[in-house]
mmCIF file with all atom_site columns, C-alpha atoms in Angstrom:
data_model
loop_
_atom_site.group_PDB
_atom_site.id
_atom_site.type_symbol
_atom_site.label_atom_id
_atom_site.label_alt_id
_atom_site.label_comp_id
_atom_site.label_asym_id
_atom_site.label_entity_id
_atom_site.label_seq_id
_atom_site.pdbx_PDB_ins_code
_atom_site.Cartn_x
_atom_site.Cartn_y
_atom_site.Cartn_z
_atom_site.occupancy
_atom_site.B_iso_or_equiv
_atom_site.pdbx_formal_charge
_atom_site.auth_seq_id
_atom_site.auth_comp_id
_atom_site.auth_asym_id
_atom_site.auth_atom_id
_atom_site.pdbx_PDB_model_num
ATOM 1   C CA . MET A 1 1   ? 51.105 -11.841 37.347  1.00 58.00 ? 1   MET A CA 1
ATOM 2   C CA . HIS A 1 2   ? 47.787 -10.708 38.770  1.00 63.00 ? 2   HIS A CA 1
ATOM 3   C CA . SER A 1 3   ? 48.252 -7.275  37.303  1.00 69.00 ? 3   SER A CA 1
ATOM 4   C CA . VAL A 1 4   ? 48.822 -8.694  33.791  1.00 64.00 ? 4   VAL A CA 1
ATOM 5   C CA . LEU A 1 5   ? 45.720 -10.853 34.144  1.00 64.00 ? 5   LEU A CA 1
ATOM 6   C CA . ARG A 1 6   ? 43.753 -7.888  35.430  1.00 71.00 ? 6   ARG A CA 1
ATOM 7   C CA . ILE A 1 7   ? 44.874 -5.756  32.439  1.00 69.00 ? 7   ILE A CA 1
ATOM 8   C CA . CYS A 1 8   ? 43.909 -8.518  29.953  1.00 58.00 ? 8   CYS A CA 1
ATOM 9   C CA . VAL A 1 9   ? 40.464 -8.904  31.534  1.00 63.00 ? 9   VAL A CA 1
ATOM 10  C CA . LEU A 1 10  ? 40.012 -5.127  31.471  1.00 59.00 ? 10  LEU A CA 1
ATOM 11  C CA . LEU A 1 11  ? 41.002 -4.940  27.789  1.00 61.00 ? 11  LEU A CA 1
ATOM 12  C CA . ILE A 1 12  ? 38.633 -7.765  26.864  1.00 68.00 ? 12  ILE A CA 1
ATOM 13  C CA . ALA A 1 13  ? 35.792 -6.052  28.741  1.00 64.00 ? 13  ALA A CA 1
ATOM 14  C CA . ILE A 1 14  ? 36.512 -2.774  26.937  1.00 66.00 ? 14  ILE A CA 1
ATOM 15  C CA . LEU A 1 15  ? 36.584 -4.475  23.541  1.00 61.00 ? 15  LEU A CA 1
ATOM 16  C CA . LEU A 1 16  ? 33.307 -6.273  24.216  1.00 63.00 ? 16  LEU A CA 1
ATOM 17  C CA . CYS A 1 17  ? 31.526 -3.145  25.405  1.00 64.00 ? 17  CYS A CA 1
ATOM 18  C CA . CYS A 1 18  ? 32.954 -0.614  22.940  1.00 62.00 ? 18  CYS A CA 1
ATOM 19  C CA . PRO A 1 19  ? 30.346 0.271   20.275  1.00 59.00 ? 19  PRO A CA 1
ATOM 20  C CA . ALA A 1 20  ? 33.058 1.132   17.747  1.00 58.00 ? 20  ALA A CA 1
ATOM 21  C CA . CYS A 1 21  ? 34.591 -2.326  18.179  1.00 56.00 ? 21  CYS A CA 1
ATOM 22  C CA . LYS A 1 22  ? 31.360 -4.223  17.640  1.00 58.00 ? 22  LYS A CA 1
ATOM 23  C CA . LYS A 1 23  ? 30.655 -5.564  14.186  1.00 63.00 ? 23  LYS A CA 1
ATOM 24  C CA . LYS A 1 24  ? 27.962 -3.502  12.546  1.00 66.00 ? 24  LYS A CA 1
ATOM 25  C CA . GLU A 1 25  ? 25.105 -5.350  10.948  1.00 69.00 ? 25  GLU A CA 1
ATOM 26  C CA . PRO A 1 26  ? 24.665 -4.660  7.255   1.00 70.00 ? 26  PRO A CA 1
ATOM 27  C CA . PRO A 1 27  ? 21.652 -2.514  6.449   1.00 72.00 ? 27  PRO A CA 1
ATOM 28  C CA . LYS A 1 28  ? 18.550 -4.403  5.426   1.00 70.00 ? 28  LYS A CA 1
ATOM 29  C CA . ARG A 1 29  ? 18.340 -4.702  1.683   1.00 65.00 ? 29  ARG A CA 1
ATOM 30  C CA . LYS A 1 30  ? 15.246 -3.608  -0.126  1.00 68.00 ? 30  LYS A CA 1
ATOM 31  C CA . ARG A 1 31  ? 13.170 -6.237  -1.863  1.00 63.00 ? 31  ARG A CA 1
ATOM 32  C CA . GLU A 1 32  ? 14.074 -4.865  -5.279  1.00 66.00 ? 32  GLU A CA 1
ATOM 33  C CA . GLU A 1 33  ? 17.764 -5.210  -4.531  1.00 67.00 ? 33  GLU A CA 1
ATOM 34  C CA . ILE A 1 34  ? 17.225 -8.800  -3.481  1.00 63.00 ? 34  ILE A CA 1
ATOM 35  C CA . VAL A 1 35  ? 15.279 -9.608  -6.626  1.00 62.00 ? 35  VAL A CA 1
ATOM 36  C CA . GLY A 1 36  ? 18.124 -8.254  -8.719  1.00 74.00 ? 36  GLY A CA 1
ATOM 37  C CA . GLU A 1 37  ? 18.472 -7.252  -12.313 1.00 74.00 ? 37  GLU A CA 1
ATOM 38  C CA . ALA A 1 38  ? 18.636 -10.831 -13.579 1.00 75.00 ? 38  ALA A CA 1
ATOM 39  C CA . SER A 1 39  ? 15.204 -11.552 -12.169 1.00 81.00 ? 39  SER A CA 1
ATOM 40  C CA . ARG A 1 40  ? 13.738 -8.395  -13.694 1.00 82.00 ? 40  ARG A CA 1
ATOM 41  C CA . GLU A 1 41  ? 15.189 -9.276  -17.096 1.00 84.00 ? 41  GLU A CA 1
ATOM 42  C CA . ARG A 1 42  ? 13.761 -12.772 -16.812 1.00 87.00 ? 42  ARG A CA 1
ATOM 43  C CA . ARG A 1 43  ? 10.331 -11.386 -15.988 1.00 89.00 ? 43  ARG A CA 1
ATOM 44  C CA . ARG A 1 44  ? 10.500 -9.002  -18.965 1.00 90.00 ? 44  ARG A CA 1
ATOM 45  C CA . LEU A 1 45  ? 11.539 -11.809 -21.302 1.00 92.00 ? 45  LEU A CA 1
ATOM 46  C CA . ASN A 1 46  ? 8.738  -13.985 -19.913 1.00 93.00 ? 46  ASN A CA 1
ATOM 47  C CA . ASN A 1 47  ? 6.182  -11.230 -20.591 1.00 93.00 ? 47  ASN A CA 1
ATOM 48  C CA . PHE A 1 48  ? 7.519  -10.823 -24.131 1.00 95.00 ? 48  PHE A CA 1
ATOM 49  C CA . ALA A 1 49  ? 7.350  -14.574 -24.801 1.00 95.00 ? 49  ALA A CA 1
ATOM 50  C CA . MET A 1 50  ? 3.791  -14.749 -23.462 1.00 95.00 ? 50  MET A CA 1
ATOM 51  C CA . SER A 1 51  ? 2.707  -11.857 -25.710 1.00 95.00 ? 51  SER A CA 1
ATOM 52  C CA . LEU A 1 52  ? 4.391  -13.436 -28.711 1.00 95.00 ? 52  LEU A CA 1
ATOM 53  C CA . ARG A 1 53  ? 2.758  -16.781 -27.886 1.00 95.00 ? 53  ARG A CA 1
ATOM 54  C CA . ARG A 1 54  ? -0.685 -15.117 -27.827 1.00 96.00 ? 54  ARG A CA 1
ATOM 55  C CA . VAL A 1 55  ? -0.163 -13.695 -31.333 1.00 96.00 ? 55  VAL A CA 1
ATOM 56  C CA . ILE A 1 56  ? 1.083  -17.054 -32.648 1.00 94.00 ? 56  ILE A CA 1
ATOM 57  C CA . ASP A 1 57  ? -1.851 -18.884 -31.038 1.00 95.00 ? 57  ASP A CA 1
ATOM 58  C CA . TRP A 1 58  ? -4.287 -16.339 -32.497 1.00 94.00 ? 58  TRP A CA 1
ATOM 59  C CA . ARG A 1 59  ? -2.775 -16.765 -35.970 1.00 93.00 ? 59  ARG A CA 1
ATOM 60  C CA . GLN A 1 60  ? -3.111 -20.538 -35.771 1.00 92.00 ? 60  GLN A CA 1
ATOM 61  C CA . THR A 1 61  ? -6.844 -20.195 -35.161 1.00 93.00 ? 61  THR A CA 1
ATOM 62  C CA . GLN A 1 62  ? -7.326 -18.133 -38.325 1.00 91.00 ? 62  GLN A CA 1
ATOM 63  C CA . PRO A 1 63  ? -8.324 -19.771 -41.596 1.00 90.00 ? 63  PRO A CA 1
ATOM 64  C CA . ILE A 1 64  ? -5.711 -20.238 -44.305 1.00 89.00 ? 64  ILE A CA 1
ATOM 65  C CA . ALA A 1 65  ? -5.760 -17.277 -46.663 1.00 85.00 ? 65  ALA A CA 1
ATOM 66  C CA . SER A 1 66  ? -7.288 -18.531 -49.899 1.00 89.00 ? 66  SER A CA 1
ATOM 67  C CA . THR A 1 67  ? -6.929 -15.276 -51.813 1.00 90.00 ? 67  THR A CA 1
ATOM 68  C CA . GLU A 1 68  ? -4.244 -12.640 -52.145 1.00 88.00 ? 68  GLU A CA 1
ATOM 69  C CA . ALA A 1 69  ? -6.480 -10.070 -50.450 1.00 89.00 ? 69  ALA A CA 1
ATOM 70  C CA . LEU A 1 70  ? -7.009 -12.346 -47.439 1.00 90.00 ? 70  LEU A CA 1
ATOM 71  C CA . ARG A 1 71  ? -3.261 -13.067 -47.241 1.00 89.00 ? 71  ARG A CA 1
ATOM 72  C CA . ARG A 1 72  ? -2.429 -9.343  -47.268 1.00 91.00 ? 72  ARG A CA 1
ATOM 73  C CA . SER A 1 73  ? -5.057 -8.556  -44.627 1.00 92.00 ? 73  SER A CA 1
ATOM 74  C CA . MET A 1 74  ? -3.734 -11.396 -42.435 1.00 92.00 ? 74  MET A CA 1
ATOM 75  C CA . ILE A 1 75  ? -0.168 -10.089 -42.752 1.00 91.00 ? 75  ILE A CA 1
ATOM 76  C CA . LYS A 1 76  ? -1.370 -6.603  -41.866 1.00 94.00 ? 76  LYS A CA 1
ATOM 77  C CA . GLU A 1 77  ? -3.167 -7.908  -38.768 1.00 95.00 ? 77  GLU A CA 1
ATOM 78  C CA . VAL A 1 78  ? -0.166 -9.969  -37.631 1.00 94.00 ? 78  VAL A CA 1
ATOM 79  C CA . VAL A 1 79  ? 2.095  -6.923  -38.031 1.00 95.00 ? 79  VAL A CA 1
ATOM 80  C CA . ARG A 1 80  ? -0.368 -4.800  -36.047 1.00 96.00 ? 80  ARG A CA 1
ATOM 81  C CA . LYS A 1 81  ? -0.429 -7.372  -33.239 1.00 96.00 ? 81  LYS A CA 1
ATOM 82  C CA . PHE A 1 82  ? 3.388  -7.659  -33.273 1.00 96.00 ? 82  PHE A CA 1
ATOM 83  C CA . ASP A 1 83  ? 3.648  -3.863  -32.998 1.00 95.00 ? 83  ASP A CA 1
ATOM 84  C CA . GLU A 1 84  ? 1.486  -3.939  -29.865 1.00 95.00 ? 84  GLU A CA 1
ATOM 85  C CA . ILE A 1 85  ? 3.900  -6.244  -28.004 1.00 94.00 ? 85  ILE A CA 1
ATOM 86  C CA . ASN A 1 86  ? 5.695  -4.368  -25.227 1.00 90.00 ? 86  ASN A CA 1
ATOM 87  C CA . THR A 1 87  ? 9.443  -4.524  -25.863 1.00 89.00 ? 87  THR A CA 1
ATOM 88  C CA . ARG A 1 88  ? 10.609 -1.443  -23.958 1.00 85.00 ? 88  ARG A CA 1
ATOM 89  C CA . GLU A 1 89  ? 12.623 -3.282  -21.331 1.00 84.00 ? 89  GLU A CA 1
ATOM 90  C CA . LEU A 1 90  ? 13.746 -6.415  -23.124 1.00 89.00 ? 90  LEU A CA 1
ATOM 91  C CA . PRO A 1 91  ? 17.344 -7.523  -22.722 1.00 88.00 ? 91  PRO A CA 1
ATOM 92  C CA . ALA A 1 92  ? 19.482 -5.859  -25.404 1.00 89.00 ? 92  ALA A CA 1
ATOM 93  C CA . LYS A 1 93  ? 20.111 -9.053  -27.380 1.00 92.00 ? 93  LYS A CA 1
ATOM 94  C CA . ALA A 1 94  ? 16.416 -9.970  -27.478 1.00 93.00 ? 94  ALA A CA 1
ATOM 95  C CA . GLU A 1 95  ? 15.476 -6.447  -28.519 1.00 94.00 ? 95  GLU A CA 1
ATOM 96  C CA . ALA A 1 96  ? 18.008 -6.461  -31.379 1.00 94.00 ? 96  ALA A CA 1
ATOM 97  C CA . ILE A 1 97  ? 16.717 -9.799  -32.684 1.00 95.00 ? 97  ILE A CA 1
ATOM 98  C CA . TRP A 1 98  ? 13.080 -8.739  -32.336 1.00 96.00 ? 98  TRP A CA 1
ATOM 99  C CA . THR A 1 99  ? 13.800 -5.505  -34.224 1.00 95.00 ? 99  THR A CA 1
ATOM 100 C CA . ARG A 1 100 ? 15.078 -7.547  -37.191 1.00 95.00 ? 100 ARG A CA 1
ATOM 101 C CA . VAL A 1 101 ? 12.050 -9.862  -37.087 1.00 95.00 ? 101 VAL A CA 1
ATOM 102 C CA . LEU A 1 102 ? 9.640  -6.958  -36.920 1.00 96.00 ? 102 LEU A CA 1
ATOM 103 C CA . ALA A 1 103 ? 11.442 -5.118  -39.737 1.00 94.00 ? 103 ALA A CA 1
ATOM 104 C CA . ALA A 1 104 ? 11.085 -8.184  -41.967 1.00 93.00 ? 104 ALA A CA 1
ATOM 105 C CA . TRP A 1 105 ? 7.348  -8.375  -41.230 1.00 93.00 ? 105 TRP A CA 1
ATOM 106 C CA . HIS A 1 106 ? 6.935  -4.670  -41.970 1.00 94.00 ? 106 HIS A CA 1
ATOM 107 C CA . GLU A 1 107 ? 8.816  -5.105  -45.260 1.00 92.00 ? 107 GLU A CA 1
ATOM 108 C CA . LEU A 1 108 ? 6.560  -8.018  -46.152 1.00 90.00 ? 108 LEU A CA 1
ATOM 109 C CA . ASP A 1 109 ? 3.524  -5.888  -45.351 1.00 90.00 ? 109 ASP A CA 1
ATOM 110 C CA . ASP A 1 110 ? 4.826  -2.987  -47.439 1.00 90.00 ? 110 ASP A CA 1
ATOM 111 C CA . ALA A 1 111 ? 6.080  -5.072  -50.382 1.00 85.00 ? 111 ALA A CA 1
ATOM 112 C CA . GLY A 1 112 ? 2.800  -6.728  -51.189 1.00 74.00 ? 112 GLY A CA 1
ATOM 113 C CA . THR A 1 113 ? 4.586  -9.705  -52.709 1.00 76.00 ? 113 THR A CA 1
ATOM 114 C CA . ALA A 1 114 ? 6.618  -12.394 -51.050 1.00 75.00 ? 114 ALA A CA 1
ATOM 115 C CA . ASP A 1 115 ? 10.068 -11.678 -52.481 1.00 84.00 ? 115 ASP A CA 1
ATOM 116 C CA . PRO A 1 116 ? 12.308 -14.752 -51.972 1.00 87.00 ? 116 PRO A CA 1
ATOM 117 C CA . GLU A 1 117 ? 15.145 -12.610 -50.548 1.00 89.00 ? 117 GLU A CA 1
ATOM 118 C CA . LEU A 1 118 ? 12.770 -10.976 -48.093 1.00 87.00 ? 118 LEU A CA 1
ATOM 119 C CA . LEU A 1 119 ? 11.387 -14.370 -47.046 1.00 88.00 ? 119 LEU A CA 1
ATOM 120 C CA . LYS A 1 120 ? 14.936 -15.667 -46.574 1.00 92.00 ? 120 LYS A CA 1
ATOM 121 C CA . LYS A 1 121 ? 15.855 -12.625 -44.459 1.00 90.00 ? 121 LYS A CA 1
ATOM 122 C CA . GLY A 1 122 ? 12.684 -12.972 -42.373 1.00 91.00 ? 122 GLY A CA 1
ATOM 123 C CA . ALA A 1 123 ? 13.193 -16.716 -41.898 1.00 94.00 ? 123 ALA A CA 1
ATOM 124 C CA . ALA A 1 124 ? 16.771 -16.150 -40.691 1.00 95.00 ? 124 ALA A CA 1
ATOM 125 C CA . ALA A 1 125 ? 15.615 -13.493 -38.194 1.00 94.00 ? 125 ALA A CA 1
ATOM 126 C CA . ALA A 1 126 ? 12.752 -15.725 -37.013 1.00 95.00 ? 126 ALA A CA 1
ATOM 127 C CA . GLN A 1 127 ? 15.129 -18.668 -36.549 1.00 96.00 ? 127 GLN A CA 1
ATOM 128 C CA . GLU A 1 128 ? 17.491 -16.466 -34.531 1.00 96.00 ? 128 GLU A CA 1
ATOM 129 C CA . LEU A 1 129 ? 14.568 -15.425 -32.315 1.00 96.00 ? 129 LEU A CA 1
ATOM 130 C CA . ASN A 1 130 ? 13.433 -19.048 -31.961 1.00 96.00 ? 130 ASN A CA 1
ATOM 131 C CA . ASP A 1 131 ? 16.955 -20.089 -30.937 1.00 96.00 ? 131 ASP A CA 1
ATOM 132 C CA . TYR A 1 132 ? 17.236 -17.224 -28.434 1.00 96.00 ? 132 TYR A CA 1
ATOM 133 C CA . LEU A 1 133 ? 13.867 -18.020 -26.874 1.00 95.00 ? 133 LEU A CA 1
ATOM 134 C CA . ALA A 1 134 ? 14.700 -21.740 -26.685 1.00 96.00 ? 134 ALA A CA 1
ATOM 135 C CA . GLU A 1 135 ? 18.036 -20.970 -24.996 1.00 95.00 ? 135 GLU A CA 1
ATOM 136 C CA . ASN A 1 136 ? 16.158 -18.911 -22.429 1.00 94.00 ? 136 ASN A CA 1
ATOM 137 C CA . GLY A 1 137 ? 13.506 -21.469 -21.547 1.00 93.00 ? 137 GLY A CA 1
ATOM 138 C CA . PHE A 1 138 ? 10.816 -20.890 -24.170 1.00 94.00 ? 138 PHE A CA 1
ATOM 139 C CA . PRO A 1 139 ? 11.273 -23.670 -26.748 1.00 93.00 ? 139 PRO A CA 1
ATOM 140 C CA . ASP A 1 140 ? 7.530  -23.750 -27.481 1.00 92.00 ? 140 ASP A CA 1
ATOM 141 C CA . VAL A 1 141 ? 7.403  -20.160 -28.793 1.00 90.00 ? 141 VAL A CA 1
ATOM 142 C CA . ARG A 1 142 ? 8.327  -20.481 -32.466 1.00 91.00 ? 142 ARG A CA 1
ATOM 143 C CA . LEU A 1 143 ? 7.758  -18.150 -35.365 1.00 88.00 ? 143 LEU A CA 1
#
């Protein structure tokens, strides 16, 4: 009986002291891994929304275009400001929607007249962007 007890104690001591038997601690994760892709996408979307909000706020401070020339120059300036917004790392869905919105604004700038079909297309793209931004925590950013 003593020999069985002695063998058990010896085996337990070996298991406790054996480096191969010890549980290895996971390597420390880098900060970027901890932050994760979801956080980076959120930050990118936040930056996009803030840039878009600045353009919208700027436009609201401008006087109403009383002539066709003023309206065209205002459209040109809005398009220029929209083009300057950084969209390189937006989530794919947001980038696709923004591309349609921007294309509609460019068409409006190029057309010179507000074609009802173009306005309808632009309004649909803007509404899709508004819905996407609202779903993602930016209900105040509205085109």
